[in-house]
Tab-separated table of C-alpha atoms in Angstrom:
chain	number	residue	atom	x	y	z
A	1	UNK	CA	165.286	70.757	62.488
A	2	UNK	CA	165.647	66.681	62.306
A	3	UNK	CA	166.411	67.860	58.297
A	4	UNK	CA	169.397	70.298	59.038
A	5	UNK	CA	171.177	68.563	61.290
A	6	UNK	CA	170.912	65.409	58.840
A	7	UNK	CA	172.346	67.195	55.710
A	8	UNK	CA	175.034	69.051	57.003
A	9	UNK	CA	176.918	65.761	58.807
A	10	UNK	CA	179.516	63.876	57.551
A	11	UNK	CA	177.847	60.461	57.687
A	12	UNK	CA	178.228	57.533	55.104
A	13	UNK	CA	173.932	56.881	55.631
A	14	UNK	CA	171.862	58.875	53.850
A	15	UNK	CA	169.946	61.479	55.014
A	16	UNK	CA	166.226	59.405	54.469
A	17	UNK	CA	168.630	56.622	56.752
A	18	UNK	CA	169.393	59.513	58.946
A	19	UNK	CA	165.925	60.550	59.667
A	20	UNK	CA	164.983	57.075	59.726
A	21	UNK	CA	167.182	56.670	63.065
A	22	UNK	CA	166.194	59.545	64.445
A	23	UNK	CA	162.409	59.014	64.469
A	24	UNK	CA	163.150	55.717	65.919
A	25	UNK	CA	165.468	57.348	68.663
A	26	UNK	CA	163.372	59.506	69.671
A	27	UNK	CA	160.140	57.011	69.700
A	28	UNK	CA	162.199	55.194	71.924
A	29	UNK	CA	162.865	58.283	74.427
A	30	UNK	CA	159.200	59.448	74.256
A	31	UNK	CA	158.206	55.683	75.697
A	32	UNK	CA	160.463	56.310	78.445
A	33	UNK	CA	159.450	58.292	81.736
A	34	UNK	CA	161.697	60.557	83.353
A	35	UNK	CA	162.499	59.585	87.705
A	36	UNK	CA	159.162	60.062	89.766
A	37	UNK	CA	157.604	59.271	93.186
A	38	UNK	CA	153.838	57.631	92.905
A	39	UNK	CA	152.248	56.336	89.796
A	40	UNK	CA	152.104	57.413	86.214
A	41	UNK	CA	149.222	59.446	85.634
A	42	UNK	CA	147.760	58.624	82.166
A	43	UNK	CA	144.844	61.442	80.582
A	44	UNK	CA	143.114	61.931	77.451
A	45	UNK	CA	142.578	65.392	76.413
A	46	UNK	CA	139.644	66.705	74.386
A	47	UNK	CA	137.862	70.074	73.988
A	48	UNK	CA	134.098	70.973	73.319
A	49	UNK	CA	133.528	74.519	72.352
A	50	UNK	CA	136.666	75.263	72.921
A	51	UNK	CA	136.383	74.218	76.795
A	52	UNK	CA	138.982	71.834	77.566
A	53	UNK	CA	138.373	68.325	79.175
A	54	UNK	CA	140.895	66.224	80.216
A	55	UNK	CA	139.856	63.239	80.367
A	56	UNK	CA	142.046	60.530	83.372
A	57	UNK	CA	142.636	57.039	82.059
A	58	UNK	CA	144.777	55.602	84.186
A	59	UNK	CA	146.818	55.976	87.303
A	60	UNK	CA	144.627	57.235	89.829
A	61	UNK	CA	144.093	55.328	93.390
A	62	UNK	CA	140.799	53.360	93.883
A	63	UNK	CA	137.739	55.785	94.364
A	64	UNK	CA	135.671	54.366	97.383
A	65	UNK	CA	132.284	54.577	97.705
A	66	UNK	CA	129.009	52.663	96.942
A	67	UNK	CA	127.540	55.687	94.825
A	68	UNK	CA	129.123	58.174	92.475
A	69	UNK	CA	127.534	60.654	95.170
A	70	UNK	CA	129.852	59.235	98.133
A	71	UNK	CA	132.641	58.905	95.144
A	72	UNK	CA	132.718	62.879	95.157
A	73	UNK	CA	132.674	63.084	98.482
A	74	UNK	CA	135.625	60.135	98.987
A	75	UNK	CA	137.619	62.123	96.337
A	76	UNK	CA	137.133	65.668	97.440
A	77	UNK	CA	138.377	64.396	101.042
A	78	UNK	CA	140.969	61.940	100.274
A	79	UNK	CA	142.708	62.219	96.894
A	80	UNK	CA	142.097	66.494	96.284
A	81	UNK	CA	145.868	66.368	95.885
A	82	UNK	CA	145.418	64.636	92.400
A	83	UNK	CA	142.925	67.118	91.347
A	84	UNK	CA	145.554	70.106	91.896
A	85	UNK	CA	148.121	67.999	90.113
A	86	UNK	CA	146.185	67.578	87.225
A	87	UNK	CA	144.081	70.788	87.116
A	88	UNK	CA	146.641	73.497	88.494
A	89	UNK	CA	149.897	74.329	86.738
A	90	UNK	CA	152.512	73.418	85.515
A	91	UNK	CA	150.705	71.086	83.841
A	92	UNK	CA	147.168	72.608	83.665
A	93	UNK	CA	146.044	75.907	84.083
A	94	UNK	CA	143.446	77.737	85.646
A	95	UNK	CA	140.464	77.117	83.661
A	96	UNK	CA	141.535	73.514	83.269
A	97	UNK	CA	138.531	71.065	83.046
A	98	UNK	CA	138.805	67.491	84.228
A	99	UNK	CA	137.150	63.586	84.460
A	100	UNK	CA	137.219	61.142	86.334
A	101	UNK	CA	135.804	57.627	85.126
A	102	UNK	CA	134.561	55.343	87.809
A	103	UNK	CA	132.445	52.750	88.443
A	104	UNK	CA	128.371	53.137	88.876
A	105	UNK	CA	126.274	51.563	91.005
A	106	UNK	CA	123.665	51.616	88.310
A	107	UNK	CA	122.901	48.464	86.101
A	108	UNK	CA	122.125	51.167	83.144
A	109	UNK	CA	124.724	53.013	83.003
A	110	UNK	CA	127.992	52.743	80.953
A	111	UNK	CA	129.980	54.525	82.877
A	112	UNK	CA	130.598	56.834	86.056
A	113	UNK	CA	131.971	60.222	86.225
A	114	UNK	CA	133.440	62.751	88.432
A	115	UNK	CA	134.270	66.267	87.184
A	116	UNK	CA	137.042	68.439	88.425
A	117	UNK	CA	138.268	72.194	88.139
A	118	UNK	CA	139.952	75.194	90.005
A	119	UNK	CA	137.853	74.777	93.196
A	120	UNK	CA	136.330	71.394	93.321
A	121	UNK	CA	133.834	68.760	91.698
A	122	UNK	CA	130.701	69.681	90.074
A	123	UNK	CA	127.959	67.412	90.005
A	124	UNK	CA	127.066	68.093	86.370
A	125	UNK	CA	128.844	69.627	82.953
A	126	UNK	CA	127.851	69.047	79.751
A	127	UNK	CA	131.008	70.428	77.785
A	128	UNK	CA	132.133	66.680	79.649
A	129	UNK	CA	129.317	64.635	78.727
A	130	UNK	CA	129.784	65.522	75.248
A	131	UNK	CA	133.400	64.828	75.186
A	132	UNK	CA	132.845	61.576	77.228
A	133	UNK	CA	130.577	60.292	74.740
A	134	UNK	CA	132.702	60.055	72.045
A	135	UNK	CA	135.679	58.686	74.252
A	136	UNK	CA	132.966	55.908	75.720
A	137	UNK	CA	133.057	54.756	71.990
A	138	UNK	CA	136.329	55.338	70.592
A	139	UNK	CA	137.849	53.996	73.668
A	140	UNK	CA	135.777	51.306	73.689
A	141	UNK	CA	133.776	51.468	77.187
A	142	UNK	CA	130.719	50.431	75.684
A	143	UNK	CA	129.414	47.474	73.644
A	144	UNK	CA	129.702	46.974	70.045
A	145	UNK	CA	128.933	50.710	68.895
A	146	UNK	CA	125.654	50.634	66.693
A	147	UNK	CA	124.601	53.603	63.609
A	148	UNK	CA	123.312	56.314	62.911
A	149	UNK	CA	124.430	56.463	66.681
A	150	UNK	CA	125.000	54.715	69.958
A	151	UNK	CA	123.891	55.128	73.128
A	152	UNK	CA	126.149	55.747	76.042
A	153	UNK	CA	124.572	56.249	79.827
A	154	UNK	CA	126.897	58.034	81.809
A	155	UNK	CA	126.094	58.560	85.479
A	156	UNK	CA	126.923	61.949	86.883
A	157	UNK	CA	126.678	62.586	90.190
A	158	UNK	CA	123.477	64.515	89.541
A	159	UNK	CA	122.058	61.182	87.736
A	160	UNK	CA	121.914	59.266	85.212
A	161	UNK	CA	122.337	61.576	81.669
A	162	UNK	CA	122.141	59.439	78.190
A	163	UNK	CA	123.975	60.650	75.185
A	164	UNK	CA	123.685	59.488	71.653
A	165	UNK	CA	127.027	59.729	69.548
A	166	UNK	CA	127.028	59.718	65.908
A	167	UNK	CA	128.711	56.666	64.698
A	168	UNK	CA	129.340	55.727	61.040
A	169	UNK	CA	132.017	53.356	59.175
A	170	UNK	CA	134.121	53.584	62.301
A	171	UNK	CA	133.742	56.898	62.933
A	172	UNK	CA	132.456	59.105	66.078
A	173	UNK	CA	130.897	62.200	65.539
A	174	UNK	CA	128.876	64.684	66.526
A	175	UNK	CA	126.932	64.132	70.358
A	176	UNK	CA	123.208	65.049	71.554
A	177	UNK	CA	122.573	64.206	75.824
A	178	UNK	CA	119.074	63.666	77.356
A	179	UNK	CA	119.671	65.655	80.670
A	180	UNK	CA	118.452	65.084	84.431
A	181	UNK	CA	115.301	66.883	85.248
A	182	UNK	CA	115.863	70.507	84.452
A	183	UNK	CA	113.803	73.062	86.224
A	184	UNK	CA	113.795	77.160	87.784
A	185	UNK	CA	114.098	77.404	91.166
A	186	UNK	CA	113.139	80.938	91.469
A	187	UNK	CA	112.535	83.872	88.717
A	188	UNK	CA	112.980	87.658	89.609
A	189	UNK	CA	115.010	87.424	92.955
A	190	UNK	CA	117.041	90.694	94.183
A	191	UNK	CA	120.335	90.384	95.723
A	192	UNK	CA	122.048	93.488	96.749
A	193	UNK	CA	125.578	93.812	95.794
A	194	UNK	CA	128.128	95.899	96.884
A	195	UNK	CA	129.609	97.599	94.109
A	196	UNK	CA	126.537	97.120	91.539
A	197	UNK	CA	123.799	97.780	93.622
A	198	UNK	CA	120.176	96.131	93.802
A	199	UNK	CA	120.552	92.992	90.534
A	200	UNK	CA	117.251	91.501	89.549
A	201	UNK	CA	118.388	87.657	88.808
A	202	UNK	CA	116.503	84.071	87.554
A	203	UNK	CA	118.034	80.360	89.181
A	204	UNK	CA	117.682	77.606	87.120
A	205	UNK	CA	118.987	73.988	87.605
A	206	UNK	CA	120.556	72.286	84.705
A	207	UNK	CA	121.971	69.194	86.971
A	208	UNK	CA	124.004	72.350	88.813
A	209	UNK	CA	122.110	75.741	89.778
A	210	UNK	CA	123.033	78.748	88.009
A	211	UNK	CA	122.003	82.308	88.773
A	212	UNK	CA	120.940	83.821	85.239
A	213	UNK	CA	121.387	87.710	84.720
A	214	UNK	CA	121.200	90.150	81.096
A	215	UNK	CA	124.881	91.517	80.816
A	216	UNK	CA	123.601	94.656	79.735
A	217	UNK	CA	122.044	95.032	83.527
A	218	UNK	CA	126.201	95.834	84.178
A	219	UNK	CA	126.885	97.966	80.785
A	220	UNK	CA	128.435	94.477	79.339
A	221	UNK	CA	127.928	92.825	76.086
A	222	UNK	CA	128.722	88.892	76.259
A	223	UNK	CA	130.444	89.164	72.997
A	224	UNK	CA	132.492	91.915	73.068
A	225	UNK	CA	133.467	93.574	76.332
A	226	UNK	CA	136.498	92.343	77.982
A	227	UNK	CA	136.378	88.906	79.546
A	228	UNK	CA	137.558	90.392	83.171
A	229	UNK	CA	134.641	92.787	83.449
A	230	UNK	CA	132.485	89.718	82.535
A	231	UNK	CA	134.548	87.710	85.306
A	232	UNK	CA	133.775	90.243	87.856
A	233	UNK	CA	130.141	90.811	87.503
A	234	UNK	CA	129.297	87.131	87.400
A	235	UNK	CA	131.690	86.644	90.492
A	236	UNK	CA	129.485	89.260	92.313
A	237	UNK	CA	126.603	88.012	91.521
A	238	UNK	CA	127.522	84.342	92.506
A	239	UNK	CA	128.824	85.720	95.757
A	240	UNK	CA	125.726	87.766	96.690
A	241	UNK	CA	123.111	84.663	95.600
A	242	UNK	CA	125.620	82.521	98.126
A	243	UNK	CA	124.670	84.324	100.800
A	244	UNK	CA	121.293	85.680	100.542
A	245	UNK	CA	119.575	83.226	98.676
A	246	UNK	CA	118.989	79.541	100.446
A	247	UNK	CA	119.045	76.483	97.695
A	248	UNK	CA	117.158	73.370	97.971
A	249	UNK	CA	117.290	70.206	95.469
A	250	UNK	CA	114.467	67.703	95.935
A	251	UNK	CA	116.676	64.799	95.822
A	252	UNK	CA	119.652	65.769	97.359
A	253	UNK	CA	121.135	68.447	99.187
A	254	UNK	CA	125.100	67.744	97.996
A	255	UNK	CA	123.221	69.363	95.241
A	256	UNK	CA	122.035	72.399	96.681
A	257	UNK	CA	124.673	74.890	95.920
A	258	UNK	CA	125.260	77.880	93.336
A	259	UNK	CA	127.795	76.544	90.798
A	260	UNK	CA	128.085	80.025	88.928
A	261	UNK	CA	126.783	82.661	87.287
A	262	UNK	CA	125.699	82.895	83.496
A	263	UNK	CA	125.509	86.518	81.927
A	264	UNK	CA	123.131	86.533	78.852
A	265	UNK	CA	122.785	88.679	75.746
A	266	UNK	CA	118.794	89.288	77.119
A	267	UNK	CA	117.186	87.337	73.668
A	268	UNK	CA	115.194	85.293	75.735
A	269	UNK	CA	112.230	85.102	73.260
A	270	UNK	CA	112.698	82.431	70.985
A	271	UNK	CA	114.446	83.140	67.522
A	272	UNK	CA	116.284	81.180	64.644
A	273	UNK	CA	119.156	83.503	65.750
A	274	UNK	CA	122.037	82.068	68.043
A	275	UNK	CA	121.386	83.532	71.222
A	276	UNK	CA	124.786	84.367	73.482
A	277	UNK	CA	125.994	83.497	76.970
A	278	UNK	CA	129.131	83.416	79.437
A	279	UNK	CA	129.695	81.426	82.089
A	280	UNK	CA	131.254	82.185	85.275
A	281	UNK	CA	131.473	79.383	87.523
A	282	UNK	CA	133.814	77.624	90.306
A	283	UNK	CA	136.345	79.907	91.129
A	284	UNK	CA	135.637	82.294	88.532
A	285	UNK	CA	136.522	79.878	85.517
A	286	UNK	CA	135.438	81.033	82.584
A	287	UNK	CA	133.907	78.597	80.437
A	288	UNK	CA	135.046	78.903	76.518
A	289	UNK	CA	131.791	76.733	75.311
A	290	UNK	CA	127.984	77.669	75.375
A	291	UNK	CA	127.671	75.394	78.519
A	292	UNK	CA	126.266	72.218	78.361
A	293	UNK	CA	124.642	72.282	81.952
A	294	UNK	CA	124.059	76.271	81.562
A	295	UNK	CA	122.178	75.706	78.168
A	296	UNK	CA	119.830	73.000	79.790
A	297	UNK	CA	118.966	75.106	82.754
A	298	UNK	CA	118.462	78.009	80.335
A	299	UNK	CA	116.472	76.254	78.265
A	300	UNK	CA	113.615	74.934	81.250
A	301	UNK	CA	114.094	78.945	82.042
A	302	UNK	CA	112.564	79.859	79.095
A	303	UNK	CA	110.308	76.801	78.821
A	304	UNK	CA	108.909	77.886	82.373
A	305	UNK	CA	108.544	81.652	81.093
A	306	UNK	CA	106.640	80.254	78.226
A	307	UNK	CA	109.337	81.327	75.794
A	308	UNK	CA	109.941	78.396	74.113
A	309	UNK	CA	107.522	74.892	73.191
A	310	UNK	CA	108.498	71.488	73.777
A	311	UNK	CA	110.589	70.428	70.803
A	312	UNK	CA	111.897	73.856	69.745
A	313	UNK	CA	115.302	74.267	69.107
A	314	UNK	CA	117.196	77.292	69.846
A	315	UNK	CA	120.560	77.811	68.972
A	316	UNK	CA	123.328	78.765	72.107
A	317	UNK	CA	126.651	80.656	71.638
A	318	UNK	CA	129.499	81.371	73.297
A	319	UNK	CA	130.566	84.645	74.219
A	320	UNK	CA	134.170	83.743	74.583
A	321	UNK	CA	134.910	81.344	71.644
A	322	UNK	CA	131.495	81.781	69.292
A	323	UNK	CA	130.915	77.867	69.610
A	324	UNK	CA	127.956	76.802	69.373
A	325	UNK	CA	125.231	74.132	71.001
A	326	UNK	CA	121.684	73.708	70.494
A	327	UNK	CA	118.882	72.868	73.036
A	328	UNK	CA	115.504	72.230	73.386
A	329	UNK	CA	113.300	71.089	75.462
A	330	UNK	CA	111.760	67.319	74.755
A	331	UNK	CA	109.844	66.262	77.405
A	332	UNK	CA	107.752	67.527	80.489
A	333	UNK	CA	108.505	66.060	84.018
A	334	UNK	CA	108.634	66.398	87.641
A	335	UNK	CA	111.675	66.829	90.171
A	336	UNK	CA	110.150	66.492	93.677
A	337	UNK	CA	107.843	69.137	93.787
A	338	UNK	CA	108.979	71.160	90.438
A	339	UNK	CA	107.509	70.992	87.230
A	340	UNK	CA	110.874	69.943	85.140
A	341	UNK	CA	111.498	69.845	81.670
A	342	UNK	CA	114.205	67.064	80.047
A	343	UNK	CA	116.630	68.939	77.801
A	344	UNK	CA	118.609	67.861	74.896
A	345	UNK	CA	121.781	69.586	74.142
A	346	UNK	CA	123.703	69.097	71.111
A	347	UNK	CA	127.625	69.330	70.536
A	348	UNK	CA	130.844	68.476	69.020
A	349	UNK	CA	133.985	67.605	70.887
A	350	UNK	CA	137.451	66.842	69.179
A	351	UNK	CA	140.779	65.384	70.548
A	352	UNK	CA	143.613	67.381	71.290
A	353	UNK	CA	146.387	64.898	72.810
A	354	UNK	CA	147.261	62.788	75.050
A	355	UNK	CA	149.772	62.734	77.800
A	356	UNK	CA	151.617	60.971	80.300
A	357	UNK	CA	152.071	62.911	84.189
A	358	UNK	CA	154.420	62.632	87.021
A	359	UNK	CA	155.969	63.966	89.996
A	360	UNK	CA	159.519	64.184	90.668
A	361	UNK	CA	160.243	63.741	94.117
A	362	UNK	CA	162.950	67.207	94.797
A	363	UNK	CA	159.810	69.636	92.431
A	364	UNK	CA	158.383	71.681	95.283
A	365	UNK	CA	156.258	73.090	92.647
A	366	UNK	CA	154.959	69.400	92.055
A	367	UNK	CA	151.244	69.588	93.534
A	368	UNK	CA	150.331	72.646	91.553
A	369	UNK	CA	149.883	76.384	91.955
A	370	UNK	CA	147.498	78.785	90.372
A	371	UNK	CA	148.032	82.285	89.542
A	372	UNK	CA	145.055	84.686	90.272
């Protein structure tokens, strides 16, 4: 475009001057932001799997709170505006993904997070802790970054999770994460739903509870039927658990709910093969990568159905996008009165942009909409 216009104007510069100008013309506009009410709001996108983060680095209020716990609950009752400004169009979408960094009240830890999406904040996503491990590092939120990898503790709001980032000659990489205690709540449960009938489900907690069910048990393949079909039989389910099945979390109860629903390909049993799984969660947002917090609570699934041994890694994939993670189970432990396995679950994340939000004061579309 910049190339047309140059070479068809009557100008005594040349057209290399020409474009020269321009570039610096319009490096000048981009640093300037348009009339707005309220503060700049500054994010870092990234995507794992094709799931999008987008990461918030500057702009937002002061988070109260003594513990990233009462942070969720400060931000989910005081600044939920933010969230729909940032999540909901027109400047997100709705199966946008979002962070929060904030402070910790642990020594350990490098960092705090919240999460964010359609309906709320989760207490645990591992799409996130992926993409927040390389950002720790590149960003520089951590100390001097060390090889083959460094170590950055990131405090979720269902603990403390530690991922290791590959680092070499300035470079971040590829990112494994140690989770919270991962364990089944419950295997073989019946809820009765309306339009399916009598469903046969597994809950597992991953650092979120998910309700785990064999697409086929709906005439569905993870892979290849159509993503709304998916959307609506994991919505079902996830509404049916909600009300007939009571959660309980040793340690806390702001984490005893049903996050979503993950429909499976049924290859439980372990294989070399990539196994395949959707996830339905929130307010039926599909997630485009194997899920980080799904894989973890799949994986003490099968660990607790003595389907797979400590230190045997299975491959996860990604019925929407064919991304792939890998888990496995690396050490036995308690949570409360479970037996809990820790997981580690392996990704990549990559950059996608950054950009540079605000609200202009006469946009009564400013604080976001969503179509359903």
């Amino acid at each position: 475009m910049f190339n047309y216009l140059i070479s068809s104007a009557a100008d005594p510069y040349s057209s290399h001057q020409q474009l020269q100008i321009a570039e610096v013309k319009l490096t000048e506009m981009e640093m300037q932001l348009p009339p707005h009410e309220g503060d700049e709001l500054s994010v870092v996108d990234m995507h794992t799997g094709g799931e999008p983060l987008r990461i918030i680095h500057s702009g937002y209020p002061e988070v109260k709170g003594d513990s990233v716990l009462s942070k969720r609950r400060y931000v989910r009752e005081h600044l939920d505006h933010l969230r729909r400004v940032l999540m909901f169009e027109p400047r997100g979408h709705y199966d946008m993904y979002g962070a929060l960094v904030v402070d910790s009240e642990l020594p350990e830890a490098d960092l705090g997070v919240l999460f964010m999406h359609n309906e709320g904040y989760s207490t645990m996503c591992g799409h996130a802790v992926i993409a927040l491990g390389r950002f720790a590092v590149d960003y520089k939120l951590v100390k001097e970054p060390q090889s083959p990898e460094t170590q950055v503790n990131i405090h979720c709001p269902c603990g403390l999770v530690k991922a290791f980032v590959e680092y070499s000659e300035g470079k971040t990489g590829g990112v494994r994460f140690l989770s919270v205690p991962a364990f089944t709540f419950a295997t073989d449960v019946t809820v009765s739903l309306e339009r399916f009938g009598d469903v046969t489900v597994d809950i597992s907690y991953g650092g979120a509870f998910y309700a785990f069910v064999d697409a086929k048990r709906f005439g569905l393949d993870v892979t290849t039927s159509r993503t709304r079909d998916l959307v609506d039989a994991a919505t079902a389910v996830t509404n049916a658990v909600k009300s007939q099945v009571k959660l309980y979390h040793p340690t806390s109860d702001d984490l005893a709910f049903l996050y979503g629903t993950i429909l499976t390909d049924g290859k439980d049993d372990y294989s070399s093969d990539p196994t395949a799984n959707m996830c339905v969660f929130a307010e039926a947002q599909v997630d485009r990568s194997p899920t980080g917090s799904g894989v973890t609570a799949r994986v003490a699934l099968q660990y607790h159905r003595g389907l797979i041994r400590l230190n045997q890694t299975r491959t996860f994939q990604s019925g929407a996008t064919g991304s792939q993670f890998t888990g496995r189970a690396v050490e036995e432990t308690k949570c409360g009165d479970f037996k809990a396995v820790v997981v580690e679950v392996s990704g990549r994340a990559f950059y996608t942009g950054v950009s540079r939000f605000v609200q202009e004061p006469e946009d009564k579309l400013t604080h976001g909409f969503l179509l359903k």
